[in-house]
PDB file of C-alpha atoms in Angstrom:
ATOM      1  CA  MET V   1      28.942   6.177 -14.234  1.00  0.00           C
ATOM      2  CA  SER V   2      25.078   6.524 -14.445  1.00  0.00           C
ATOM      3  CA  ASP V   3      22.791   7.341 -11.550  1.00  0.00           C
ATOM      4  CA  ALA V   4      19.745   5.483 -13.425  1.00  0.00           C
ATOM      5  CA  PRO V   5      18.334   1.743 -13.079  1.00  0.00           C
ATOM      6  CA  PRO V   6      19.318  -0.117 -15.359  1.00  0.00           C
ATOM      7  CA  ALA V   7      17.361   0.092 -19.375  1.00  0.00           C
ATOM      8  CA  ALA V   8      14.048  -2.161 -18.969  1.00  0.00           C
ATOM      9  CA  PRO V   9      11.755  -2.993 -22.300  1.00  0.00           C
ATOM     10  CA  GLY V  10       9.130  -0.668 -21.528  1.00  0.00           C
ATOM     11  CA  GLY V  11      11.160   1.274 -19.104  1.00  0.00           C
ATOM     12  CA  ASP V  12      10.813   4.993 -19.562  1.00  0.00           C
ATOM     13  CA  ILE V  13       8.881   5.194 -16.252  1.00  0.00           C
ATOM     14  CA  LEU V  14      12.011   4.649 -14.656  1.00  0.00           C
ATOM     15  CA  ASN V  15      14.010   6.620 -17.140  1.00  0.00           C
ATOM     16  CA  GLN V  16      12.030  10.044 -16.000  1.00  0.00           C
ATOM     17  CA  LEU V  17      11.672   8.880 -12.320  1.00  0.00           C
ATOM     18  CA  PHE V  18      16.150   8.822 -12.319  1.00  0.00           C
ATOM     19  CA  SER V  19      16.354  11.757 -14.396  1.00  0.00           C
ATOM     20  CA  ALA V  20      13.920  13.817 -13.095  1.00  0.00           C
ATOM     21  CA  LYS V  21      14.514  16.404 -10.382  1.00  0.00           C
ATOM     22  CA  PRO V  22      14.028  14.942  -7.255  1.00  0.00           C
ATOM     23  CA  PRO V  23      10.962  16.058  -5.271  1.00  0.00           C
ATOM     24  CA  GLU V  24      11.403  18.718  -2.167  1.00  0.00           C
ATOM     25  CA  THR V  25       7.842  19.013  -1.526  1.00  0.00           C
ATOM     26  CA  PRO V  26       4.294  17.457  -1.148  1.00  0.00           C
ATOM     27  CA  LEU V  27       3.194  18.421  -3.771  1.00  0.00           C
ATOM     28  CA  GLU V  28       6.445  17.961  -6.334  1.00  0.00           C
ATOM     29  CA  MET V  29       5.761  14.362  -5.020  1.00  0.00           C
ATOM     30  CA  ARG V  30       2.142  14.751  -5.919  1.00  0.00           C
ATOM     31  CA  GLU V  31       2.942  15.645  -9.294  1.00  0.00           C
ATOM     32  CA  MET V  32       5.458  13.465  -9.888  1.00  0.00           C
ATOM     33  CA  LEU V  33       2.965  10.794  -9.142  1.00  0.00           C
ATOM     34  CA  ALA V  34       0.610  12.135 -10.859  1.00  0.00           C
ATOM     35  CA  SER V  35       2.859  11.890 -13.849  1.00  0.00           C
ATOM     36  CA  PHE V  36       3.028   8.807 -14.387  1.00  0.00           C
ATOM     37  CA  ALA V  37      -0.316   7.944 -14.337  1.00  0.00           C
ATOM     38  CA  GLY V  38      -1.017   7.767 -17.443  1.00  0.00           C
ATOM     39  CA  MET V  39       1.727   5.194 -18.290  1.00  0.00           C
ATOM     40  CA  ILE V  40       0.743   3.102 -15.795  1.00  0.00           C
ATOM     41  CA  ASN V  41      -2.458   2.682 -16.425  1.00  0.00           C
ATOM     42  CA  VAL V  42      -2.518   1.640 -19.404  1.00  0.00           C
ATOM     43  CA  ASP V  43      -4.672  -1.303 -21.166  1.00  0.00           C
ATOM     44  CA  LEU V  44      -6.474  -1.485 -18.279  1.00  0.00           C
ATOM     45  CA  PRO V  45      -8.284  -5.072 -18.604  1.00  0.00           C
ATOM     46  CA  GLU V  46     -12.022  -5.881 -17.887  1.00  0.00           C
ATOM     47  CA  VAL V  47     -13.961  -5.553 -15.155  1.00  0.00           C
ATOM     48  CA  GLY V  48     -17.838  -5.509 -14.163  1.00  0.00           C
ATOM     49  CA  ALA V  49     -18.462  -1.716 -13.575  1.00  0.00           C
ATOM     50  CA  PHE V  50     -16.310   0.880 -11.973  1.00  0.00           C
ATOM     51  CA  HIS V  51     -17.158   3.553  -9.649  1.00  0.00           C
ATOM     52  CA  GLU V  52     -15.666   6.878  -9.330  1.00  0.00           C
ATOM     53  CA  GLY V  53     -15.026   9.001  -6.114  1.00  0.00           C
ATOM     54  CA  VAL V  54     -18.006   6.986  -3.696  1.00  0.00           C
ATOM     55  CA  LEU V  55     -18.775   9.050  -0.607  1.00  0.00           C
ATOM     56  CA  VAL V  56     -17.112   7.122   2.670  1.00  0.00           C
ATOM     57  CA  ARG V  57     -17.262   9.880   5.076  1.00  0.00           C
ATOM     58  CA  GLU V  58     -16.881  13.879   5.214  1.00  0.00           C
ATOM     59  CA  ILE V  59     -14.565  15.215   8.478  1.00  0.00           C
ATOM     60  CA  ASP V  60     -13.587  18.362   9.126  1.00  0.00           C
ATOM     61  CA  GLY V  61     -14.761  19.700   5.786  1.00  0.00           C
ATOM     62  CA  GLU V  62     -13.063  17.372   3.799  1.00  0.00           C
ATOM     63  CA  ARG V  63     -14.021  14.843   1.604  1.00  0.00           C
ATOM     64  CA  VAL V  64     -12.438  10.432   2.178  1.00  0.00           C
ATOM     65  CA  THR V  65     -14.338   8.683  -1.026  1.00  0.00           C
ATOM     66  CA  ALA V  66     -13.398   5.279  -2.265  1.00  0.00           C
ATOM     67  CA  ASP V  67     -13.489   4.116  -6.152  1.00  0.00           C
ATOM     68  CA  ILE V  68     -15.151   0.947  -6.048  1.00  0.00           C
ATOM     69  CA  VAL V  69     -13.985  -1.905  -9.038  1.00  0.00           C
ATOM     70  CA  VAL V  70     -16.895  -4.369  -9.938  1.00  0.00           C
ATOM     71  CA  PRO V  71     -15.587  -8.033 -11.191  1.00  0.00           C
ATOM     72  CA  THR V  72     -17.514  -9.553 -14.339  1.00  0.00           C
ATOM     73  CA  GLY V  73     -19.547 -12.633 -13.417  1.00  0.00           C
ATOM     74  CA  LYS V  74     -22.545 -12.626 -10.805  1.00  0.00           C
ATOM     75  CA  GLY V  75     -21.762 -12.289  -7.164  1.00  0.00           C
ATOM     76  CA  PRO V  76     -21.754 -12.130  -4.923  1.00  0.00           C
ATOM     77  CA  HIS V  77     -17.871 -11.270  -4.592  1.00  0.00           C
ATOM     78  CA  PRO V  78     -15.317 -11.222  -1.995  1.00  0.00           C
ATOM     79  CA  VAL V  79     -13.923  -8.109  -1.312  1.00  0.00           C
ATOM     80  CA  LEU V  80     -10.345  -6.244  -0.975  1.00  0.00           C
ATOM     81  CA  VAL V  81      -9.990  -3.146   0.116  1.00  0.00           C
ATOM     82  CA  TYR V  82      -6.760  -1.693  -1.093  1.00  0.00           C
ATOM     83  CA  LEU V  83      -5.148   1.229   0.987  1.00  0.00           C
ATOM     84  CA  HIS V  84      -2.567   2.944  -1.908  1.00  0.00           C
ATOM     85  CA  GLY V  85       0.732   3.704  -1.404  1.00  0.00           C
ATOM     86  CA  GLY V  86       2.719   7.449  -1.976  1.00  0.00           C
ATOM     87  CA  GLY V  87       4.453   8.326   1.685  1.00  0.00           C
ATOM     88  CA  TRP V  88       1.042   9.568   3.188  1.00  0.00           C
ATOM     89  CA  ILE V  89       2.027  12.746   1.290  1.00  0.00           C
ATOM     90  CA  CYS V  90       1.313  11.516  -2.009  1.00  0.00           C
ATOM     91  CA  GLY V  91      -0.880   8.648  -4.234  1.00  0.00           C
ATOM     92  CA  SER V  92      -4.458   8.458  -4.853  1.00  0.00           C
ATOM     93  CA  PRO V  93      -6.769   5.622  -6.747  1.00  0.00           C
ATOM     94  CA  LEU V  94      -5.942   7.103  -9.770  1.00  0.00           C
ATOM     95  CA  THR V  95      -2.157   6.495  -9.721  1.00  0.00           C
ATOM     96  CA  HIS V  96      -3.443   2.778  -8.691  1.00  0.00           C
ATOM     97  CA  ARG V  97      -5.795   1.878 -10.693  1.00  0.00           C
ATOM     98  CA  LYS V  98      -4.961  -0.528 -12.869  1.00  0.00           C
ATOM     99  CA  LEU V  99      -3.443  -2.539 -10.245  1.00  0.00           C
ATOM    100  CA  ALA V 100      -7.145  -2.413  -8.283  1.00  0.00           C
ATOM    101  CA  TYR V 101      -8.756  -3.720 -11.473  1.00  0.00           C
ATOM    102  CA  ARG V 102      -6.435  -6.157 -12.059  1.00  0.00           C
ATOM    103  CA  PHE V 103      -7.811  -7.619  -9.092  1.00  0.00           C
ATOM    104  CA  ALA V 104     -10.884  -6.953  -9.785  1.00  0.00           C
ATOM    105  CA  GLU V 105     -10.622  -8.841 -12.765  1.00  0.00           C
ATOM    106  CA  ALA V 106      -9.241 -12.275 -10.657  1.00  0.00           C
ATOM    107  CA  GLY V 107     -12.799 -11.380  -9.022  1.00  0.00           C
ATOM    108  CA  TYR V 108     -12.489  -9.411  -6.199  1.00  0.00           C
ATOM    109  CA  LEU V 109     -14.323  -6.256  -5.729  1.00  0.00           C
ATOM    110  CA  VAL V 110     -12.374  -3.672  -5.301  1.00  0.00           C
ATOM    111  CA  ILE V 111     -12.471  -0.908  -3.171  1.00  0.00           C
ATOM    112  CA  ASN V 112      -9.490   1.842  -3.508  1.00  0.00           C
ATOM    113  CA  VAL V 113      -9.541   4.219  -0.748  1.00  0.00           C
ATOM    114  CA  ASP V 114      -8.268   7.477  -0.994  1.00  0.00           C
ATOM    115  CA  TYR V 115      -7.724   8.764   2.090  1.00  0.00           C
ATOM    116  CA  ARG V 116      -6.540  11.727   3.397  1.00  0.00           C
ATOM    117  CA  LEU V 117      -2.889  13.010   3.226  1.00  0.00           C
ATOM    118  CA  ALA V 118      -0.272  14.678   5.296  1.00  0.00           C
ATOM    119  CA  PRO V 119       1.214  17.288   6.024  1.00  0.00           C
ATOM    120  CA  GLU V 120      -2.674  18.983   5.378  1.00  0.00           C
ATOM    121  CA  ALA V 121      -3.773  15.947   7.410  1.00  0.00           C
ATOM    122  CA  PRO V 122      -0.180  13.981   9.413  1.00  0.00           C
ATOM    123  CA  PHE V 123      -1.510  10.884  11.834  1.00  0.00           C
ATOM    124  CA  PRO V 124      -3.761  10.118  12.759  1.00  0.00           C
ATOM    125  CA  ALA V 125      -6.106  10.807  10.109  1.00  0.00           C
ATOM    126  CA  PRO V 126      -4.969   8.900   7.283  1.00  0.00           C
ATOM    127  CA  PHE V 127      -4.412   5.832   9.445  1.00  0.00           C
ATOM    128  CA  GLU V 128      -8.489   6.679  11.287  1.00  0.00           C
ATOM    129  CA  ASP V 129      -9.543   7.166   7.383  1.00  0.00           C
ATOM    130  CA  CYS V 130      -8.141   3.662   6.836  1.00  0.00           C
ATOM    131  CA  VAL V 131     -10.155   2.019   9.949  1.00  0.00           C
ATOM    132  CA  HIS V 132     -13.361   4.032   8.990  1.00  0.00           C
ATOM    133  CA  ALA V 133     -13.281   2.712   5.545  1.00  0.00           C
ATOM    134  CA  ILE V 134     -12.219  -0.779   6.139  1.00  0.00           C
ATOM    135  CA  ARG V 135     -15.784  -0.760   8.533  1.00  0.00           C
ATOM    136  CA  TRP V 136     -17.747   1.420   6.093  1.00  0.00           C
ATOM    137  CA  ALA V 137     -16.728  -1.206   2.938  1.00  0.00           C
ATOM    138  CA  ALA V 138     -18.308  -4.415   4.984  1.00  0.00           C
ATOM    139  CA  GLU V 139     -21.234  -2.157   5.524  1.00  0.00           C
ATOM    140  CA  VAL V 140     -21.739  -1.023   1.658  1.00  0.00           C
ATOM    141  CA  ALA V 141     -20.259  -4.363   0.103  1.00  0.00           C
ATOM    142  CA  HIS V 142     -23.516  -5.783  -0.750  1.00  0.00           C
ATOM    143  CA  GLN V 143     -24.754  -2.672  -2.430  1.00  0.00           C
ATOM    144  CA  TYR V 144     -21.459  -3.419  -5.171  1.00  0.00           C
ATOM    145  CA  GLY V 145     -22.221  -7.415  -5.110  1.00  0.00           C
ATOM    146  CA  GLY V 146     -19.628  -8.123  -2.639  1.00  0.00           C
ATOM    147  CA  ASP V 147     -19.542 -10.445   0.613  1.00  0.00           C
ATOM    148  CA  ALA V 148     -18.424  -9.078   3.312  1.00  0.00           C
ATOM    149  CA  SER V 149     -17.528 -12.022   5.035  1.00  0.00           C
ATOM    150  CA  ARG V 150     -15.207 -12.551   2.777  1.00  0.00           C
ATOM    151  CA  LEU V 151     -13.343  -9.513   3.297  1.00  0.00           C
ATOM    152  CA  ALA V 152      -9.261  -8.642   2.815  1.00  0.00           C
ATOM    153  CA  VAL V 153      -7.419  -5.377   3.310  1.00  0.00           C
ATOM    154  CA  GLY V 154      -3.908  -4.821   1.524  1.00  0.00           C
ATOM    155  CA  GLY V 155      -1.373  -1.612   0.483  1.00  0.00           C
ATOM    156  CA  ASP V 156       1.644  -0.936  -0.999  1.00  0.00           C
ATOM    157  CA  SER V 157       4.680   1.334   0.599  1.00  0.00           C
ATOM    158  CA  ALA V 158       2.608   3.660   3.316  1.00  0.00           C
ATOM    159  CA  GLY V 159      -0.793   1.415   1.675  1.00  0.00           C
ATOM    160  CA  GLY V 160       1.280  -1.805   3.327  1.00  0.00           C
ATOM    161  CA  ASN V 161       1.931   0.305   7.009  1.00  0.00           C
ATOM    162  CA  LEU V 162      -1.954   1.460   7.536  1.00  0.00           C
ATOM    163  CA  SER V 163      -3.354  -1.823   6.168  1.00  0.00           C
ATOM    164  CA  ALA V 164      -1.255  -3.917   8.612  1.00  0.00           C
ATOM    165  CA  ALA V 165      -1.874  -0.326  11.040  1.00  0.00           C
ATOM    166  CA  ALA V 166      -5.455  -0.925  10.197  1.00  0.00           C
ATOM    167  CA  ALA V 167      -5.984  -4.718  11.061  1.00  0.00           C
ATOM    168  CA  VAL V 168      -3.559  -4.800  14.116  1.00  0.00           C
ATOM    169  CA  ALA V 169      -6.779  -1.880  15.234  1.00  0.00           C
ATOM    170  CA  LEU V 170      -9.687  -3.534  14.360  1.00  0.00           C
ATOM    171  CA  ARG V 171      -8.816  -6.985  15.616  1.00  0.00           C
ATOM    172  CA  ASP V 172      -9.113  -5.194  18.922  1.00  0.00           C
ATOM    173  CA  GLN V 173     -12.617  -4.203  17.965  1.00  0.00           C
ATOM    174  CA  PRO V 174     -15.700  -6.726  18.841  1.00  0.00           C
ATOM    175  CA  ASP V 175     -17.680  -4.551  16.288  1.00  0.00           C
ATOM    176  CA  ALA V 176     -15.416  -4.160  13.688  1.00  0.00           C
ATOM    177  CA  PRO V 177     -15.755  -6.730  10.937  1.00  0.00           C
ATOM    178  CA  ARG V 178     -13.287  -9.744  10.540  1.00  0.00           C
ATOM    179  CA  ILE V 179     -10.411  -9.448   8.364  1.00  0.00           C
ATOM    180  CA  SER V 180      -9.740 -12.583   6.588  1.00  0.00           C
ATOM    181  CA  ALA V 181      -6.347 -11.837   4.771  1.00  0.00           C
ATOM    182  CA  ALA V 182      -3.597  -9.532   4.565  1.00  0.00           C
ATOM    183  CA  LEU V 183      -1.083  -8.237   1.550  1.00  0.00           C
ATOM    184  CA  LEU V 184       1.008  -5.986   2.844  1.00  0.00           C
ATOM    185  CA  ILE V 185       3.037  -4.818  -0.428  1.00  0.00           C
ATOM    186  CA  TYR V 186       6.461  -3.716   0.323  1.00  0.00           C
ATOM    187  CA  GLY V 187       5.243  -1.537   3.304  1.00  0.00           C
ATOM    188  CA  VAL V 188       7.256   0.246   6.465  1.00  0.00           C
ATOM    189  CA  PHE V 189       6.552  -1.757   9.826  1.00  0.00           C
ATOM    190  CA  ASP V 190       8.976  -0.155  11.948  1.00  0.00           C
ATOM    191  CA  PHE V 191       9.554   3.376  12.092  1.00  0.00           C
ATOM    192  CA  ALA V 192      12.191   3.740  14.061  1.00  0.00           C
ATOM    193  CA  ARG V 193      14.002   1.796  11.543  1.00  0.00           C
ATOM    194  CA  ILE V 194      12.923   3.537   8.442  1.00  0.00           C
ATOM    195  CA  GLY V 195      16.266   5.228   7.492  1.00  0.00           C
ATOM    196  CA  GLU V 196      17.966   1.917   7.305  1.00  0.00           C
ATOM    197  CA  VAL V 197      19.476   0.983   3.954  1.00  0.00           C
ATOM    198  CA  PRO V 198      20.615  -2.669   3.674  1.00  0.00           C
ATOM    199  CA  GLU V 199      24.529  -3.131   3.091  1.00  0.00           C
ATOM    200  CA  GLY V 200      24.810  -2.237  -1.553  1.00  0.00           C
ATOM    201  CA  MET V 201      21.966  -0.545  -2.134  1.00  0.00           C
ATOM    202  CA  GLY V 202      20.627   3.042  -3.073  1.00  0.00           C
ATOM    203  CA  PHE V 203      22.734   4.997  -4.933  1.00  0.00           C
ATOM    204  CA  PRO V 204      25.942   4.925  -4.126  1.00  0.00           C
ATOM    205  CA  GLU V 205      27.794   8.387  -6.347  1.00  0.00           C
ATOM    206  CA  GLY V 206      26.163  11.379  -7.944  1.00  0.00           C
ATOM    207  CA  PRO V 207      23.780  13.887  -7.453  1.00  0.00           C
ATOM    208  CA  MET V 208      20.541  11.207  -6.345  1.00  0.00           C
ATOM    209  CA  ALA V 209      22.778   9.970  -3.365  1.00  0.00           C
ATOM    210  CA  ASP V 210      20.672  11.861  -1.047  1.00  0.00           C
ATOM    211  CA  LEU V 211      17.902  11.121  -2.772  1.00  0.00           C
ATOM    212  CA  GLY V 212      16.388   8.434   0.182  1.00  0.00           C
ATOM    213  CA  PRO V 213      17.126  10.060   2.768  1.00  0.00           C
ATOM    214  CA  LYS V 214      15.679  13.343   1.300  1.00  0.00           C
ATOM    215  CA  MET V 215      12.458  11.493   0.370  1.00  0.00           C
ATOM    216  CA  THR V 216      12.361   9.258   4.061  1.00  0.00           C
ATOM    217  CA  GLN V 217      13.153  13.129   5.964  1.00  0.00           C
ATOM    218  CA  LEU V 218      10.097  14.610   3.703  1.00  0.00           C
ATOM    219  CA  MET V 219       7.722  11.881   4.277  1.00  0.00           C
ATOM    220  CA  VAL V 220       8.470  10.613   8.098  1.00  0.00           C
ATOM    221  CA  GLY V 221       8.731  14.452   9.203  1.00  0.00           C
ATOM    222  CA  SER V 222       5.280  15.715   7.249  1.00  0.00           C
ATOM    223  CA  TYR V 223       3.783  12.388   8.601  1.00  0.00           C
ATOM    224  CA  LEU V 224       4.327  12.444  12.608  1.00  0.00           C
ATOM    225  CA  GLY V 225       6.140  16.028  12.708  1.00  0.00           C
ATOM    226  CA  ALA V 226       9.843  16.785  12.870  1.00  0.00           C
ATOM    227  CA  ASP V 227      11.309  14.793  15.566  1.00  0.00           C
ATOM    228  CA  PRO V 228       8.859  11.731  16.991  1.00  0.00           C
ATOM    229  CA  GLY V 229       9.710  10.448  19.583  1.00  0.00           C
ATOM    230  CA  PRO V 230       9.811   7.020  20.646  1.00  0.00           C
ATOM    231  CA  SER V 231       6.400   6.723  22.538  1.00  0.00           C
ATOM    232  CA  VAL V 232       4.860   7.528  18.869  1.00  0.00           C
ATOM    233  CA  LEU V 233       7.213   5.530  17.018  1.00  0.00           C
ATOM    234  CA  GLU V 234       6.445   2.138  18.815  1.00  0.00           C
ATOM    235  CA  ASP V 235       2.655   3.214  18.416  1.00  0.00           C
ATOM    236  CA  PRO V 236       1.009  -0.004  16.554  1.00  0.00           C
ATOM    237  CA  ARG V 237      -0.631   2.298  15.159  1.00  0.00           C
ATOM    238  CA  VAL V 238       2.727   4.054  13.421  1.00  0.00           C
ATOM    239  CA  SER V 239       4.541   0.963  13.746  1.00  0.00           C
ATOM    240  CA  PRO V 240       2.299  -2.149  13.245  1.00  0.00           C
ATOM    241  CA  VAL V 241       5.244  -5.145  14.069  1.00  0.00           C
ATOM    242  CA  TRP V 242       4.440  -4.037  18.224  1.00  0.00           C
ATOM    243  CA  GLN V 243       1.257  -6.010  17.428  1.00  0.00           C
ATOM    244  CA  ALA V 244       2.194  -8.226  14.347  1.00  0.00           C
ATOM    245  CA  GLU V 245       0.539 -11.508  16.538  1.00  0.00           C
ATOM    246  CA  LYS V 246      -2.500  -9.282  16.001  1.00  0.00           C
ATOM    247  CA  LEU V 247      -2.454  -9.162  11.891  1.00  0.00           C
ATOM    248  CA  PRO V 248      -4.062 -12.440   9.915  1.00  0.00           C
ATOM    249  CA  PRO V 249      -3.143 -14.266   7.755  1.00  0.00           C
ATOM    250  CA  SER V 250      -0.691 -12.071   5.674  1.00  0.00           C
ATOM    251  CA  HIS V 251       0.811 -12.178   2.238  1.00  0.00           C
ATOM    252  CA  VAL V 252       4.058 -10.251   2.685  1.00  0.00           C
ATOM    253  CA  LEU V 253       5.622  -9.253  -0.869  1.00  0.00           C
ATOM    254  CA  VAL V 254       9.427  -7.041  -1.847  1.00  0.00           C
ATOM    255  CA  GLY V 255      11.656  -6.270  -3.846  1.00  0.00           C
ATOM    256  CA  GLY V 256      14.576  -7.745  -3.389  1.00  0.00           C
ATOM    257  CA  ALA V 257      16.180  -4.476  -4.365  1.00  0.00           C
ATOM    258  CA  ASP V 258      14.126  -2.410  -2.627  1.00  0.00           C
ATOM    259  CA  PRO V 259      15.655  -0.714   1.185  1.00  0.00           C
ATOM    260  CA  LEU V 260      12.526  -2.006   3.102  1.00  0.00           C
ATOM    261  CA  VAL V 261      13.274  -5.830   2.520  1.00  0.00           C
ATOM    262  CA  ALA V 262      14.956  -5.883   6.184  1.00  0.00           C
ATOM    263  CA  GLN V 263      11.543  -4.057   6.990  1.00  0.00           C
ATOM    264  CA  ALA V 264       9.708  -7.539   5.582  1.00  0.00           C
ATOM    265  CA  GLU V 265      11.996  -9.337   7.505  1.00  0.00           C
ATOM    266  CA  GLU V 266      10.983  -7.704  10.703  1.00  0.00           C
ATOM    267  CA  LEU V 267       7.936  -8.421  10.217  1.00  0.00           C
ATOM    268  CA  VAL V 268       7.615 -11.936   9.147  1.00  0.00           C
ATOM    269  CA  ALA V 269      10.246 -13.078  12.116  1.00  0.00           C
ATOM    270  CA  ARG V 270       7.398 -11.271  14.611  1.00  0.00           C
ATOM    271  CA  LEU V 271       4.686 -13.648  12.551  1.00  0.00           C
ATOM    272  CA  ARG V 272       6.658 -16.657  12.626  1.00  0.00           C
ATOM    273  CA  LYS V 273       7.101 -16.068  16.364  1.00  0.00           C
ATOM    274  CA  ALA V 274       3.375 -15.515  16.773  1.00  0.00           C
ATOM    275  CA  GLY V 275       1.884 -18.769  14.932  1.00  0.00           C
ATOM    276  CA  ILE V 276       0.890 -16.795  12.288  1.00  0.00           C
ATOM    277  CA  GLU V 277       0.543 -17.549   9.071  1.00  0.00           C
ATOM    278  CA  HIS V 278       2.148 -15.922   6.672  1.00  0.00           C
ATOM    279  CA  GLU V 279       3.959 -15.929   2.408  1.00  0.00           C
ATOM    280  CA  HIS V 280       7.363 -14.508   2.431  1.00  0.00           C
ATOM    281  CA  VAL V 281       7.982 -13.426  -0.935  1.00  0.00           C
ATOM    282  CA  VAL V 282      11.300 -11.652  -1.934  1.00  0.00           C
ATOM    283  CA  VAL V 283      11.298 -10.902  -5.698  1.00  0.00           C
ATOM    284  CA  ASP V 284      15.088 -11.081  -6.577  1.00  0.00           C
ATOM    285  CA  ALA V 285      16.282  -7.104  -7.934  1.00  0.00           C
ATOM    286  CA  MET V 286      12.923  -5.676  -8.150  1.00  0.00           C
ATOM    287  CA  PRO V 287      13.016  -2.561  -6.823  1.00  0.00           C
ATOM    288  CA  HIS V 288      10.340  -0.495  -4.751  1.00  0.00           C
ATOM    289  CA  GLY V 289       6.826   0.233  -6.844  1.00  0.00           C
ATOM    290  CA  TYR V 290       7.656  -2.909  -9.483  1.00  0.00           C
ATOM    291  CA  VAL V 291       3.996  -4.271  -8.955  1.00  0.00           C
ATOM    292  CA  GLN V 292       3.096  -1.385 -11.248  1.00  0.00           C
ATOM    293  CA  MET V 293       5.658  -1.699 -13.706  1.00  0.00           C
ATOM    294  CA  GLU V 294       4.123  -4.573 -15.872  1.00  0.00           C
ATOM    295  CA  PHE V 295       6.937  -4.088 -18.193  1.00  0.00           C
ATOM    296  CA  PHE V 296       8.855  -6.103 -15.464  1.00  0.00           C
ATOM    297  CA  PRO V 297       7.493  -9.478 -15.977  1.00  0.00           C
ATOM    298  CA  GLN V 298       7.823  -9.837 -12.513  1.00  0.00           C
ATOM    299  CA  ALA V 299       4.666  -7.583 -11.626  1.00  0.00           C
ATOM    300  CA  ARG V 300       2.030  -9.920 -12.896  1.00  0.00           C
ATOM    301  CA  GLU V 301       3.643 -12.815 -11.058  1.00  0.00           C
ATOM    302  CA  SER V 302       3.648 -10.893  -7.733  1.00  0.00           C
ATOM    303  CA  ILE V 303       0.310 -10.455  -8.435  1.00  0.00           C
ATOM    304  CA  ALA V 304      -0.625 -13.733 -10.138  1.00  0.00           C
ATOM    305  CA  GLN V 305       0.905 -15.040  -6.946  1.00  0.00           C
ATOM    306  CA  MET V 306      -1.130 -12.174  -4.371  1.00  0.00           C
ATOM    307  CA  VAL V 307      -4.511 -13.245  -5.606  1.00  0.00           C
ATOM    308  CA  ALA V 308      -3.245 -17.572  -4.952  1.00  0.00           C
ATOM    309  CA  PHE V 309      -3.020 -16.337  -1.587  1.00  0.00           C
ATOM    310  CA  LEU V 310      -6.618 -14.735  -1.405  1.00  0.00           C
ATOM    311  CA  ARG V 311      -8.327 -17.682  -2.870  1.00  0.00           C
ATOM    312  CA  LYS V 312      -6.659 -19.675  -0.363  1.00  0.00           C
ATOM    313  CA  HIS V 313      -7.830 -17.003   2.856  1.00  0.00           C
ATOM    314  CA  VAL V 314     -10.906 -15.516   1.237  1.00  0.00           C
ATOM    315  CA  GLY V 315     -12.447 -17.595  -1.262  1.00  0.00           C
TER     316      GLY V 315
END
């Protein structure tokens, strides 16, 4: 029995991922994800302008930057601050460039943040960078044709975690910009449950069987340390599910074959209890990360659903 997922049109990305040696260090993770950037970013849609590596702030001798993608047409445009995924240890605006372009194609000024990464910059550094970047985006959006009064935040995987955590934190800051909507794409919202895998998911046999636990241990250990206690795991800056009532209207998206489907369910239950307007979308059979895999037709369909949600709540 093969450990690779079923073949799909254009599925070379998945085939390479599942046949490769599992990464054992943050550096190997970064190299693996960067190697797919060229394939993921082909055929970029038309946008009005692209500004790469714009300085957001300098801290501890490091530059925090953002790529800014400007839509075509006359502004002012609504603004989406995007926080990339990568397990808090890898990823960049480059690995998520085409996805940012898709939102810009739909008319949103996209600020694609290159926050610091663990383990060199563990929690709370990435979180603090993202909070700062949202504030910064609201201040500078007009320089790029954006309208900061129509502001959304979004991200996938670790970026979904950071988007929710930052939105919760900013809700308590009276001088913070108002966030009108959040796109929470297969995110981690409760770190205490990050290792839970729903029955029937994962790799039942073969050399890939322990990939999930090893990757989880690598990412959590790098971001939070080897043995984070309850005070850390239940900190809303880490696990925003604990203050879900502070989130703006949220589009919670996850693939049906993604082990993080339970994380989405837990967050949605708390949003429902708090009366927060939300959409909960589970896309049948889709794996983690699928929104960037446009050889799946469901990727573009999901982007269209997210754009419709932004139009409703942001404009």
